[in-house]
Amino acid sequence: MISLMGIMAGFILSFLFLASAENDIYTRLRLKMVKNQLEARDITDKKVLEAIATVPRHLFVSPTYRSRAYEDYPLPIDEGQTISQPYIVALMTQCLNLKKGDKVLEIGTGSGYQAAVLAHLTDQVYSIEIRKNLAKKASETLKKLNYNQVKVKWGDGYFGWPEYAPFEAIIVTCAANHVPPPLLKQLKEGGRLIIPLGSTLYFQTLTLITKIKGKPRVKHVLGVRFVPMIGEAQKKNGR
């Protein structure tokens, strides 16, 4: 006669085996993504490649899209928002040229994936999300995955996070037709800010701004398409 304990032990072993097999599959997909989508293009920063090879992107999307988490395109998340294409995440991160100890501000937490990538490069990550439910869900996901060095705030990223300024780097993951002045003010001298600039309805130019002697030095990186920044930025767009 088979004991209840024996049956339970069998279920547990089966579950652990399936979980391990699933992790192996996602790990292979993630490494393939890094090789074919990032290294094959212009992502050369080894720290960025290692970070993206480590972060379990599939856990930042809904179960419906997990099989596509490592494909070469953005995916929908809650409230009409998206998780950016892996290449764009890597490119924006590489442009920031982060070092250990750098303080980085992210505007637009979304799923929390970009913040997790940043957390592999520095232990000071501050992220602002204007949608309350997204901020809550991203914070929970990050904590569940032990990204405790990421601080998530529900609020309007247009105004930055003065309490923790200045920042060595700022990354804006939503489109605006101008650089929010508070972000430039909170950027440290010599710091770098990356933002999609242009029409918030159509296409933008991924723009890298370096603060030199208090003034922005601008470099155009790539044509992109991001969801628009809302809140104060949206009000100013309407003027």
CSV table of C-alpha atoms in Angstrom, one decimal:
chain,number,residue,atom,x,y,z
A,1,MET,CA,0.0,0.0,0.0
A,2,ILE,CA,1.4,3.4,-1.0
A,3,SER,CA,1.5,5.9,1.8
A,4,LEU,CA,0.2,9.4,1.6
A,5,MET,CA,3.7,10.7,2.4
A,6,GLY,CA,5.0,8.7,-0.6
A,7,ILE,CA,2.5,10.2,-2.9
A,8,MET,CA,3.2,13.7,-1.7
A,9,ALA,CA,7.0,13.2,-2.1
A,10,GLY,CA,6.4,12.0,-5.7
A,11,PHE,CA,4.3,15.1,-6.5
A,12,ILE,CA,7.0,17.3,-5.0
A,13,LEU,CA,9.8,15.6,-7.0
A,14,SER,CA,7.8,15.9,-10.2
A,15,PHE,CA,7.1,19.6,-9.6
A,16,LEU,CA,10.8,20.3,-8.9
A,17,PHE,CA,11.8,18.4,-12.0
A,18,LEU,CA,9.3,20.3,-14.2
A,19,ALA,CA,10.4,23.6,-12.7
A,20,SER,CA,14.0,22.8,-13.3
A,21,ALA,CA,13.3,21.8,-16.9
A,22,GLU,CA,11.3,25.0,-17.5
A,23,ASN,CA,14.2,27.1,-16.1
A,24,ASP,CA,16.6,25.4,-18.4
A,25,ILE,CA,14.4,26.2,-21.4
A,26,TYR,CA,14.2,29.9,-20.5
A,27,THR,CA,17.9,30.0,-19.8
A,28,ARG,CA,18.7,28.7,-23.2
A,29,LEU,CA,16.2,31.1,-24.8
A,30,ARG,CA,17.8,34.0,-22.9
A,31,LEU,CA,21.4,33.1,-23.9
A,32,LYS,CA,20.2,32.7,-27.5
A,33,MET,CA,18.6,36.2,-27.4
A,34,VAL,CA,21.8,37.7,-26.1
A,35,LYS,CA,23.9,36.1,-28.9
A,36,ASN,CA,21.5,36.7,-31.8
A,37,GLN,CA,19.9,40.0,-30.9
A,38,LEU,CA,22.5,41.9,-28.9
A,39,GLU,CA,26.0,40.6,-29.7
A,40,ALA,CA,25.1,40.4,-33.3
A,41,ARG,CA,24.3,44.1,-33.4
A,42,ASP,CA,26.2,46.8,-31.5
A,43,ILE,CA,25.9,45.8,-27.9
A,44,THR,CA,29.5,45.4,-26.8
A,45,ASP,CA,29.4,46.2,-23.1
A,46,LYS,CA,30.1,42.9,-21.3
A,47,LYS,CA,28.4,44.1,-18.1
A,48,VAL,CA,25.2,44.9,-20.0
A,49,LEU,CA,25.3,41.5,-21.8
A,50,GLU,CA,25.9,39.7,-18.6
A,51,ALA,CA,23.0,41.5,-16.9
A,52,ILE,CA,20.5,40.7,-19.7
A,53,ALA,CA,21.8,37.1,-19.8
A,54,THR,CA,20.9,36.9,-16.1
A,55,VAL,CA,17.6,38.7,-15.6
A,56,PRO,CA,14.6,36.3,-16.1
A,57,ARG,CA,12.7,38.5,-18.6
A,58,HIS,CA,9.8,35.9,-18.8
A,59,LEU,CA,8.9,36.6,-15.2
A,60,PHE,CA,8.2,40.3,-16.0
A,61,VAL,CA,5.5,39.5,-18.5
A,62,SER,CA,2.1,37.7,-18.1
A,63,PRO,CA,2.0,33.9,-18.5
A,64,THR,CA,0.2,34.5,-21.8
A,65,TYR,CA,3.4,36.0,-23.3
A,66,ARG,CA,6.1,34.1,-21.5
A,67,SER,CA,6.8,31.8,-24.5
A,68,ARG,CA,7.6,35.0,-26.5
A,69,ALA,CA,9.5,36.9,-23.7
A,70,TYR,CA,12.9,36.5,-25.5
A,71,GLU,CA,11.7,37.4,-29.0
A,72,ASP,CA,13.0,40.5,-30.8
A,73,TYR,CA,10.0,42.8,-30.2
A,74,PRO,CA,8.2,44.6,-27.4
A,75,LEU,CA,5.3,42.9,-25.6
A,76,PRO,CA,2.1,44.2,-24.0
A,77,ILE,CA,1.9,44.5,-20.2
A,78,ASP,CA,-1.0,45.9,-18.1
A,79,GLU,CA,-2.8,49.2,-18.8
A,80,GLY,CA,-1.9,49.4,-22.5
A,81,GLN,CA,1.8,49.7,-21.7
A,82,THR,CA,4.7,47.6,-23.1
A,83,ILE,CA,7.9,45.9,-22.1
A,84,SER,CA,10.5,47.2,-24.5
A,85,GLN,CA,12.3,45.1,-27.1
A,86,PRO,CA,15.4,43.4,-25.5
A,87,TYR,CA,17.7,45.2,-27.9
A,88,ILE,CA,16.4,48.6,-27.0
A,89,VAL,CA,16.7,47.8,-23.3
A,90,ALA,CA,20.3,46.8,-23.9
A,91,LEU,CA,21.1,49.8,-26.0
A,92,MET,CA,19.7,52.4,-23.6
A,93,THR,CA,21.5,50.7,-20.7
A,94,GLN,CA,24.8,50.7,-22.7
A,95,CYS,CA,24.4,54.4,-23.5
A,96,LEU,CA,24.3,55.2,-19.7
A,97,ASN,CA,27.8,53.7,-19.2
A,98,LEU,CA,27.1,52.8,-15.6
A,99,LYS,CA,29.6,52.1,-13.0
A,100,LYS,CA,29.2,50.4,-9.6
A,101,GLY,CA,28.0,53.0,-7.1
A,102,ASP,CA,26.3,55.2,-9.7
A,103,LYS,CA,22.9,56.5,-8.7
A,104,VAL,CA,20.4,56.0,-11.6
A,105,LEU,CA,16.9,57.3,-12.0
A,106,GLU,CA,14.4,55.5,-14.2
A,107,ILE,CA,11.2,57.3,-15.4
A,108,GLY,CA,8.6,54.7,-16.3
A,109,THR,CA,9.0,51.5,-14.3
A,110,GLY,CA,6.5,49.5,-16.4
A,111,SER,CA,7.0,45.8,-15.6
A,112,GLY,CA,10.2,46.5,-13.6
A,113,TYR,CA,12.4,44.7,-16.2
A,114,GLN,CA,14.6,47.6,-17.1
A,115,ALA,CA,15.1,48.4,-13.4
A,116,ALA,CA,16.2,44.8,-12.8
A,117,VAL,CA,18.8,45.1,-15.6
A,118,LEU,CA,20.1,48.3,-14.1
A,119,ALA,CA,20.3,46.7,-10.7
A,120,HIS,CA,23.0,44.3,-12.0
A,121,LEU,CA,25.2,47.3,-12.8
A,122,THR,CA,24.7,49.5,-9.7
A,123,ASP,CA,23.1,49.1,-6.3
A,124,GLN,CA,21.3,52.5,-6.4
A,125,VAL,CA,18.3,52.3,-8.7
A,126,TYR,CA,15.3,54.6,-8.3
A,127,SER,CA,12.3,54.1,-10.5
A,128,ILE,CA,9.1,56.2,-10.8
A,129,GLU,CA,5.8,54.9,-12.4
A,130,ILE,CA,2.8,57.1,-12.8
A,131,ARG,CA,0.3,54.3,-13.0
A,132,LYS,CA,-0.4,53.1,-9.4
A,133,ASN,CA,-1.2,49.5,-10.3
A,134,LEU,CA,1.9,49.1,-12.4
A,135,ALA,CA,4.1,50.6,-9.7
A,136,LYS,CA,2.6,48.2,-7.2
A,137,LYS,CA,3.0,45.1,-9.4
A,138,ALA,CA,6.5,46.0,-10.5
A,139,SER,CA,7.6,46.6,-6.9
A,140,GLU,CA,6.2,43.2,-5.9
A,141,THR,CA,7.9,41.4,-8.8
A,142,LEU,CA,11.2,43.0,-8.1
A,143,LYS,CA,11.0,42.1,-4.4
A,144,LYS,CA,10.0,38.6,-5.2
A,145,LEU,CA,13.1,38.2,-7.4
A,146,ASN,CA,15.3,39.8,-4.6
A,147,TYR,CA,16.0,43.1,-6.4
A,148,ASN,CA,15.9,44.8,-3.1
A,149,GLN,CA,18.3,47.6,-4.1
A,150,VAL,CA,15.5,49.0,-6.4
A,151,LYS,CA,13.3,51.7,-4.9
A,152,VAL,CA,9.9,52.1,-6.8
A,153,LYS,CA,7.8,55.2,-6.4
A,154,TRP,CA,4.2,55.9,-7.6
A,155,GLY,CA,4.3,59.4,-9.0
A,156,ASP,CA,4.8,61.7,-12.0
A,157,GLY,CA,8.3,61.1,-13.3
A,158,TYR,CA,8.3,64.5,-15.1
A,159,PHE,CA,9.4,66.0,-11.7
A,160,GLY,CA,12.1,63.4,-11.0
A,161,TRP,CA,13.0,62.4,-7.5
A,162,PRO,CA,14.6,65.4,-5.8
A,163,GLU,CA,15.0,63.6,-2.5
A,164,TYR,CA,17.8,61.4,-4.0
A,165,ALA,CA,19.3,63.8,-6.6
A,166,PRO,CA,21.7,64.3,-8.1
A,167,PHE,CA,21.9,61.3,-10.4
A,168,GLU,CA,24.8,60.1,-12.5
A,169,ALA,CA,22.3,58.7,-15.0
A,170,ILE,CA,18.7,59.1,-15.9
A,171,ILE,CA,16.7,56.8,-18.3
A,172,VAL,CA,13.3,57.7,-19.6
A,173,THR,CA,11.3,54.8,-21.0
A,174,CYS,CA,8.4,56.8,-22.4
A,175,ALA,CA,8.3,59.4,-25.2
A,176,ALA,CA,8.3,63.2,-24.7
A,177,ASN,CA,8.6,66.1,-27.1
A,178,HIS,CA,11.0,67.9,-24.8
A,179,VAL,CA,13.3,67.0,-21.9
A,180,PRO,CA,11.6,67.7,-18.6
A,181,PRO,CA,13.6,70.6,-17.0
A,182,PRO,CA,13.5,69.0,-13.5
A,183,LEU,CA,15.4,65.9,-14.9
A,184,LEU,CA,18.1,68.0,-16.3
A,185,LYS,CA,18.4,69.9,-13.0
A,186,GLN,CA,18.7,66.6,-11.1
A,187,LEU,CA,21.3,65.2,-13.5
A,188,LYS,CA,24.8,65.4,-12.0
A,189,GLU,CA,27.6,67.3,-13.8
A,190,GLY,CA,29.0,64.9,-16.4
A,191,GLY,CA,25.9,62.7,-16.0
A,192,ARG,CA,24.0,61.0,-18.9
A,193,LEU,CA,20.3,61.1,-19.7
A,194,ILE,CA,18.7,58.9,-22.4
A,195,ILE,CA,15.2,59.7,-23.6
A,196,PRO,CA,13.0,59.1,-26.7
A,197,LEU,CA,12.4,62.6,-28.0
A,198,GLY,CA,9.9,63.6,-30.7
A,199,SER,CA,6.3,63.1,-31.6
A,200,THR,CA,4.5,61.2,-28.8
A,201,LEU,CA,2.0,59.9,-31.4
A,202,TYR,CA,4.3,58.5,-34.0
A,203,PHE,CA,8.1,58.0,-33.9
A,204,GLN,CA,10.9,59.5,-31.8
A,205,THR,CA,14.7,59.7,-31.8
A,206,LEU,CA,16.5,58.0,-28.9
A,207,THR,CA,18.6,60.9,-27.6
A,208,LEU,CA,21.6,60.8,-25.3
A,209,ILE,CA,22.2,63.9,-23.3
A,210,THR,CA,25.4,64.5,-21.4
A,211,LYS,CA,25.5,67.4,-18.9
A,212,ILE,CA,28.7,69.4,-19.6
A,213,LYS,CA,29.3,72.6,-17.6
A,214,GLY,CA,25.6,72.7,-16.7
A,215,LYS,CA,24.5,72.5,-20.4
A,216,PRO,CA,23.2,69.6,-22.4
A,217,ARG,CA,25.4,68.0,-25.1
A,218,VAL,CA,23.1,66.1,-27.4
A,219,LYS,CA,23.7,62.9,-29.4
A,220,HIS,CA,21.1,61.2,-31.6
A,221,VAL,CA,21.2,57.4,-31.3
A,222,LEU,CA,18.4,55.7,-33.1
A,223,GLY,CA,14.8,56.0,-34.4
A,224,VAL,CA,12.4,54.4,-31.9
A,225,ARG,CA,8.7,54.2,-31.0
A,226,PHE,CA,7.7,54.4,-27.3
A,227,VAL,CA,4.4,55.0,-25.5
A,228,PRO,CA,3.9,58.6,-24.5
A,229,MET,CA,4.8,60.2,-21.2
A,230,ILE,CA,1.6,61.3,-19.5
A,231,GLY,CA,0.9,63.6,-16.5
A,232,GLU,CA,2.7,66.9,-16.6
A,233,ALA,CA,4.4,66.1,-19.9
A,234,GLN,CA,1.1,65.5,-21.5
A,235,LYS,CA,-0.3,68.8,-20.3
A,236,LYS,CA,2.6,70.7,-21.7
A,237,ASN,CA,2.2,68.8,-25.0
A,238,GLY,CA,-1.3,70.2,-25.3
A,239,ARG,CA,-0.1,73.8,-25.0
